[in-house]
Short mmCIF file of C-alpha atoms and ligand atoms in Angstrom, two decimals:
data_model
loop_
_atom_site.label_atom_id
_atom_site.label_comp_id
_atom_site.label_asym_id
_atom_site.label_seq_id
_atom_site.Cartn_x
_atom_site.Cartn_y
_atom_site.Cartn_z
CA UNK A 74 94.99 96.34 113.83
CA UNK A 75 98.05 95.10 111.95
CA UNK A 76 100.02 97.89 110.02
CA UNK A 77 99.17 95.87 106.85
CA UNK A 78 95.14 96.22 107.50
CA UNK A 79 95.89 99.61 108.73
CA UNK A 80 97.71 100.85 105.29
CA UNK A 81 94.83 98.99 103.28
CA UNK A 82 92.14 100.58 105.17
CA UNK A 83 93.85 103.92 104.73
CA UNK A 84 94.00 103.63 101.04
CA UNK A 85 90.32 102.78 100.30
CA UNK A 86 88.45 105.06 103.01
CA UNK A 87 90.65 108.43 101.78
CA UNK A 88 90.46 106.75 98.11
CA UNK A 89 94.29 107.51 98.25
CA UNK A 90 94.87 105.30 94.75
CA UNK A 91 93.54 102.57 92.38
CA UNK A 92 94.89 99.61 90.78
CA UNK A 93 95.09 101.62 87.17
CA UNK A 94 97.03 104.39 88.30
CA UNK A 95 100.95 104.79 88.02
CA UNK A 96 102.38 105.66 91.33
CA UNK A 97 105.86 107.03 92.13
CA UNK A 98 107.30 106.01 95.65
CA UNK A 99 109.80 108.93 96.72
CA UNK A 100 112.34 106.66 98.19
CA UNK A 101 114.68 107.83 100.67
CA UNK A 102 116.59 105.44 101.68
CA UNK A 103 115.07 105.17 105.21
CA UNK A 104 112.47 102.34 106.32
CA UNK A 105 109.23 104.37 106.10
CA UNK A 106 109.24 104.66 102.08
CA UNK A 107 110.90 101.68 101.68
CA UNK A 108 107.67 99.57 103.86
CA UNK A 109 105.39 102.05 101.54
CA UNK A 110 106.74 100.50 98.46
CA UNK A 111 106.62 97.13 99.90
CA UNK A 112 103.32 97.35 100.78
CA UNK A 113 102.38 98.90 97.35
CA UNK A 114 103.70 96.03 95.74
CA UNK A 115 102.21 93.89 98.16
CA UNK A 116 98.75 94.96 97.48
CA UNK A 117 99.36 94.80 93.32
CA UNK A 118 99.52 98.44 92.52
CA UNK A 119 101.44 100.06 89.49
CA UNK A 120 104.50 101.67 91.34
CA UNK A 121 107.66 102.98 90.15
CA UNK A 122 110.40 104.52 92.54
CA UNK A 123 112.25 107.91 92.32
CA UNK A 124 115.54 108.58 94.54
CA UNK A 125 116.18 112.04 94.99
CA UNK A 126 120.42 112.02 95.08
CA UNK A 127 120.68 115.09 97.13
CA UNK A 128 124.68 114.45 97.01
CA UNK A 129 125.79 115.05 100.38
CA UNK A 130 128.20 112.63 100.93
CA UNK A 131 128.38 109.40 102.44
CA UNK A 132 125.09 109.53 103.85
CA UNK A 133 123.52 109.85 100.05
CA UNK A 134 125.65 107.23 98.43
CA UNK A 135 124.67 104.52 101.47
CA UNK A 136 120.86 105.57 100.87
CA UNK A 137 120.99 105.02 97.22
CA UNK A 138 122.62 101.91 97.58
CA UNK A 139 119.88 100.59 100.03
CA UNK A 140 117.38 101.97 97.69
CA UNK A 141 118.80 100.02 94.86
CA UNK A 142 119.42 97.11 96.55
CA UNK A 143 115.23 97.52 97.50
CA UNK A 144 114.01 98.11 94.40
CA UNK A 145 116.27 95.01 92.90
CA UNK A 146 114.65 92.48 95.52
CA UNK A 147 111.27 94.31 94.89
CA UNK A 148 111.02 94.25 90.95
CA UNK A 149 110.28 98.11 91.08
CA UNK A 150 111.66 100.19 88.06
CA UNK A 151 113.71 102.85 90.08
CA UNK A 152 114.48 106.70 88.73
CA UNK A 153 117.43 108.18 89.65
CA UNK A 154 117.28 112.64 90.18
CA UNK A 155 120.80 113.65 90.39
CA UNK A 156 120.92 116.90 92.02
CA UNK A 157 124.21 117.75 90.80
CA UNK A 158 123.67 117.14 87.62
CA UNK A 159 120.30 118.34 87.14
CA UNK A 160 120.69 121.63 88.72
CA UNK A 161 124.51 122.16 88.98
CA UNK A 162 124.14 122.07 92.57
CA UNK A 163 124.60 120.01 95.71
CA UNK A 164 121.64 120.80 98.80
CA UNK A 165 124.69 121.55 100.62
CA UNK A 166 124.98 124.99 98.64
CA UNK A 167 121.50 125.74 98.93
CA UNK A 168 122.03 125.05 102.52
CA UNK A 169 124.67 127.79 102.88
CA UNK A 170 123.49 130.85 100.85
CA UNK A 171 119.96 130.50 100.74
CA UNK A 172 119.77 128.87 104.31
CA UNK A 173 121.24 132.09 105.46
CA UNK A 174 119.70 134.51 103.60
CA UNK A 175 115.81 132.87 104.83
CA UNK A 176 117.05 131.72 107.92
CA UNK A 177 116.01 128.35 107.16
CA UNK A 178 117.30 125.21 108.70
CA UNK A 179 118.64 122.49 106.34
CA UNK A 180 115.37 119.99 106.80
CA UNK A 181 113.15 123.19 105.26
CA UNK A 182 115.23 123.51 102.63
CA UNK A 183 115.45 120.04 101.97
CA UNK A 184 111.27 120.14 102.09
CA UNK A 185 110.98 123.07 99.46
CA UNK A 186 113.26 121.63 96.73
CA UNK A 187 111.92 117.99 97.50
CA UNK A 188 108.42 118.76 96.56
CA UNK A 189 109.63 120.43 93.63
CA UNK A 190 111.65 118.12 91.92
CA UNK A 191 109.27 115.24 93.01
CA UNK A 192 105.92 116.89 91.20
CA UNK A 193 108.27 118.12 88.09
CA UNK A 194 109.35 114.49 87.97
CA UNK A 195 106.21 112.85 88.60
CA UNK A 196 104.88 114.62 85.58
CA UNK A 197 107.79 113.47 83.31
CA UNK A 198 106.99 110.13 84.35
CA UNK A 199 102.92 110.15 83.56
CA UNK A 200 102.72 109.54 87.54
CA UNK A 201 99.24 109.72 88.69
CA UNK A 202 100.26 110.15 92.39
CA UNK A 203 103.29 110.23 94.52
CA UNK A 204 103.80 108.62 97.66
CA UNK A 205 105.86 109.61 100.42
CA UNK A 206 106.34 107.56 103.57
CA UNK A 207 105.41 110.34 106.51
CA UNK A 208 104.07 108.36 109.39
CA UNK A 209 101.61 109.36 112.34
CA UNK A 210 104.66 110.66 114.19
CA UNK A 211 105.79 113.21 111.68
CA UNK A 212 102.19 114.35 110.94
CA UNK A 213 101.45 114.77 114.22
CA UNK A 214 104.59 116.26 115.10
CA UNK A 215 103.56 118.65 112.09
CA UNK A 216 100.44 119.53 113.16
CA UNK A 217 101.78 120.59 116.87
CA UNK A 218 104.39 122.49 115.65
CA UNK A 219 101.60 124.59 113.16
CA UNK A 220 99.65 125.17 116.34
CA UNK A 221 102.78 126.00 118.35
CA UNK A 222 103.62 128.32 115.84
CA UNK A 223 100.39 130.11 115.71
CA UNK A 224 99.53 128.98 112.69
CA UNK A 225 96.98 126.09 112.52
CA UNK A 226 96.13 126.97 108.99
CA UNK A 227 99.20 125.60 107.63
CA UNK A 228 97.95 122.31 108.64
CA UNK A 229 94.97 122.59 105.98
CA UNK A 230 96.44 121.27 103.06
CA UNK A 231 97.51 117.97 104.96
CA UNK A 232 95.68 114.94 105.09
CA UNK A 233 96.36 111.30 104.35
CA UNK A 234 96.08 112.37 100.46
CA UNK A 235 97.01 116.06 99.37
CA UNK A 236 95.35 117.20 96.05
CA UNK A 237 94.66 120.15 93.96
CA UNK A 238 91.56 118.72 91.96
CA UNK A 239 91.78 122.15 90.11
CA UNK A 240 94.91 122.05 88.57
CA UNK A 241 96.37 119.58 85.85
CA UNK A 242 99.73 120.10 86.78
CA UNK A 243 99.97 119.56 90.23
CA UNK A 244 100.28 115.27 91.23
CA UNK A 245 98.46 114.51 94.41
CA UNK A 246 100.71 113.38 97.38
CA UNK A 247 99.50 110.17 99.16
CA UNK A 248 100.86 108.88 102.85
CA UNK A 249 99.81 105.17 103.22
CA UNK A 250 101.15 105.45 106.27
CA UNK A 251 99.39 108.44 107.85
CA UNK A 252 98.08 106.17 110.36
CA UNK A 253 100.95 103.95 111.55
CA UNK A 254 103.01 104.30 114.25
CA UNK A 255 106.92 105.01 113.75
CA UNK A 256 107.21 102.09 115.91
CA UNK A 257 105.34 99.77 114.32
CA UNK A 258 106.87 100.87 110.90
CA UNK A 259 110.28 99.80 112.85
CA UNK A 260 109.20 96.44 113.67
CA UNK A 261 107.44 95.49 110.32
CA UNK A 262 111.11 96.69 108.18
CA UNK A 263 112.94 94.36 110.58
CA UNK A 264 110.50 91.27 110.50
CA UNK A 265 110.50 91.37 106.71
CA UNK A 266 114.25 92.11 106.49
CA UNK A 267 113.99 94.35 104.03
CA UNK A 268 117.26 96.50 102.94
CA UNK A 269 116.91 100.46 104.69
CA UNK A 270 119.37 102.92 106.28
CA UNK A 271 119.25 103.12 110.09
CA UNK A 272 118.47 106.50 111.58
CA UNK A 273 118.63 110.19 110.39
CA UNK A 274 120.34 111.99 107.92
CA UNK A 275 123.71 113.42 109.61
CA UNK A 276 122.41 116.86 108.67
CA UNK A 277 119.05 117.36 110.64
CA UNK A 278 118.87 120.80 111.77
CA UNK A 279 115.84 121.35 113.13
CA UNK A 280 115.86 121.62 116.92
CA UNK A 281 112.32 122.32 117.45
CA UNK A 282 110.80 119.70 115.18
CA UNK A 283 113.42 116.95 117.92
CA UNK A 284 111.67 119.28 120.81
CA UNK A 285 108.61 118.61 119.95
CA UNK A 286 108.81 115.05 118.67
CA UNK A 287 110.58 113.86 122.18
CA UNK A 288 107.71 115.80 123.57
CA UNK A 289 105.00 113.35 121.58
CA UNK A 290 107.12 110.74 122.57
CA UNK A 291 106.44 111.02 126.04
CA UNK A 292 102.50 110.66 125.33
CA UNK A 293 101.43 107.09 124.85
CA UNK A 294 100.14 106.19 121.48
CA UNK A 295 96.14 107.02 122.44
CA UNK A 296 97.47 110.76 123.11
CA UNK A 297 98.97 110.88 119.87
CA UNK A 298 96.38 109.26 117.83
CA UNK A 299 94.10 111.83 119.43
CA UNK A 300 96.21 114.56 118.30
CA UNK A 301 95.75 113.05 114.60
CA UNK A 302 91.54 112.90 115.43
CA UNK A 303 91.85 116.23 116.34
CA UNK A 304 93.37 117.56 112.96
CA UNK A 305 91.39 115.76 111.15
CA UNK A 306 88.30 117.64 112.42
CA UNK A 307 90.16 120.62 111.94
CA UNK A 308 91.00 120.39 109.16
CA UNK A 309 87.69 119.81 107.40
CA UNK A 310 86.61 123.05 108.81
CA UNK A 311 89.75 124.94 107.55
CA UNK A 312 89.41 122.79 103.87
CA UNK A 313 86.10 125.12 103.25
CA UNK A 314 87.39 128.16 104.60
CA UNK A 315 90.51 128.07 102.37
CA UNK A 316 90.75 130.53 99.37
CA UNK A 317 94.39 130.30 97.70
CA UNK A 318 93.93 129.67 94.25
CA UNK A 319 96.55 127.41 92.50
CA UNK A 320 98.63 129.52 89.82
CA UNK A 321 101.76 129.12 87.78
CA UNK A 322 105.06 130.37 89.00
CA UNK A 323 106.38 132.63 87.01
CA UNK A 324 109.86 131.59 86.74
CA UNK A 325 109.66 127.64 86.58
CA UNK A 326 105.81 127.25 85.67
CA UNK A 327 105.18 124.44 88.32
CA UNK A 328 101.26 125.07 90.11
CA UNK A 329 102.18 127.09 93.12
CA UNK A 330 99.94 129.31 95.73
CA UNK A 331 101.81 132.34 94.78
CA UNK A 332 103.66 133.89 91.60
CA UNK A 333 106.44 132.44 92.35
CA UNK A 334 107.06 129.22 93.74
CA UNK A 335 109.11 128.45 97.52
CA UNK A 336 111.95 126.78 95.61
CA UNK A 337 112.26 130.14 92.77
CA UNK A 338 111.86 132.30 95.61
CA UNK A 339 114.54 130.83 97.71
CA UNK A 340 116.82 130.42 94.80
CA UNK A 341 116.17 135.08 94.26
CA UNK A 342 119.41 135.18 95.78
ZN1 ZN B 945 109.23 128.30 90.48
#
């Protein structure tokens, strides 16, 4: 099946979004978000873009140009999230002090404040969902590393669309892509020459998540699609065994699973 029949099926069978809902692309600069927009567009939805400017460098300032330079060819009204200016901060200092203190590697970090900023901003914007552009690859590279870990469980709130029904301040997450190959993905950005940045950002530490994903990479695609069939079944089970109850964090007030949200706790420096 073509990516583009893929992505459509994907949408309607997980009822990831409909045609009078406002989505927000999280652009990053990379060709997995940028063939989710495209494909948005393609298919007539109501998108708008966000760029999260994590300022680090050369690196940021080449993504943001790609993204603009995307969202100019596409027609898509693109927001801009500043890190510096919004929070004072660069991800590089978060990197250092709280990357230390939590023994976190850079791409966690990155994941925590992310989310954040991306439901706080998807809110501002009367977004109905966001979309992200992980690809079978990184969810099944995911869903390994949860097992390898010893902790399955982590896997159950993942899924081609991740929603808290329950609470009004939480935007569902969609992944059009859940089902495509990184490969494929690849091949599609380069046939419809569309404007992306080639390869990772310069500051990927996370040696286990490369372990594990030259490990998949060594399967053929059936292995890895089986991984995917594998989590899904799992996942239902886990879905109706899971208890956390969404709450408010007590510091920033975004929905989170605790008192006090990943990104408040990480900033308790
Ligand atoms: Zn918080």
């Amino acid at each position: 099946m073509n990516i583009e029949s893929k992505v459509m099926n994907t949408i309607k069978k997980y009822k990831l979004c409909n045609k009078k809902e406002k989505i927000l692309v999280a652009l990053s600069g990379g060709k997995d978000s940028a063939v989710v927009a495209y494909l948005l567009k393609k298919f007539s939805y109501n998108i708008e873009a966000i760029y999260i400017d994590l300022r680090i460098g050369r690196y940021s300032e080449n993504c943001l140009k790609e993204v603009k330079k995307l969202c100019g060819e596409l027609q898509i009204k693109l927001h801009v999230y500043d890190m510096k200016k919004e929070m004072n901060r660069t991800i590089k200092h978060f990197w250092k002090t709280v990357g230390k203190k939590h023994r976190l590697n850079n791409c966690a970090i990155c994941g925590v404040f992310k989310k954040w900023i991306l439901n706080k901003e998807a809110r501002k914007f009367k977004a109905d969902k966001i979309a992200t552009g992980h690809n079978l690859d990184d969810e099944a590279q995911t869903f390994l590393m949860n097992i390898f870990k010893g902790s399955p469980k982590l896997s159950a709130n993942s899924g081609p669309i991740i929603k808290n029904v329950s609470d009004r301040k939480f935007i569902p997450r969609i992944k059009p892509l859940f089902y495509v190959f990184e490969e494929d993905i690849r091949k599609y950005i380069l046939e419809k020459k569309l404007p992306f940045v080639e390869g990772k950002c310069p500051y990927v530490r996370d040696s286990y998540r490369v372990e594990v994903r030259e490990f998949l990479n060594s399967l053929s695609g059936k292995d890895k699609e089986n991984i995917i069939r594998n989590f899904e079944q799992l996942q239902n089970k886990m879905a109706k065994i899971k208890d956390d109850k969404m709450q408010y964090c007590r510091i920033c007030g975004e929905p989170s699973r605790k008192n006090i949200c990943k990104k408040c706790e990480l900033m308790r420096i």
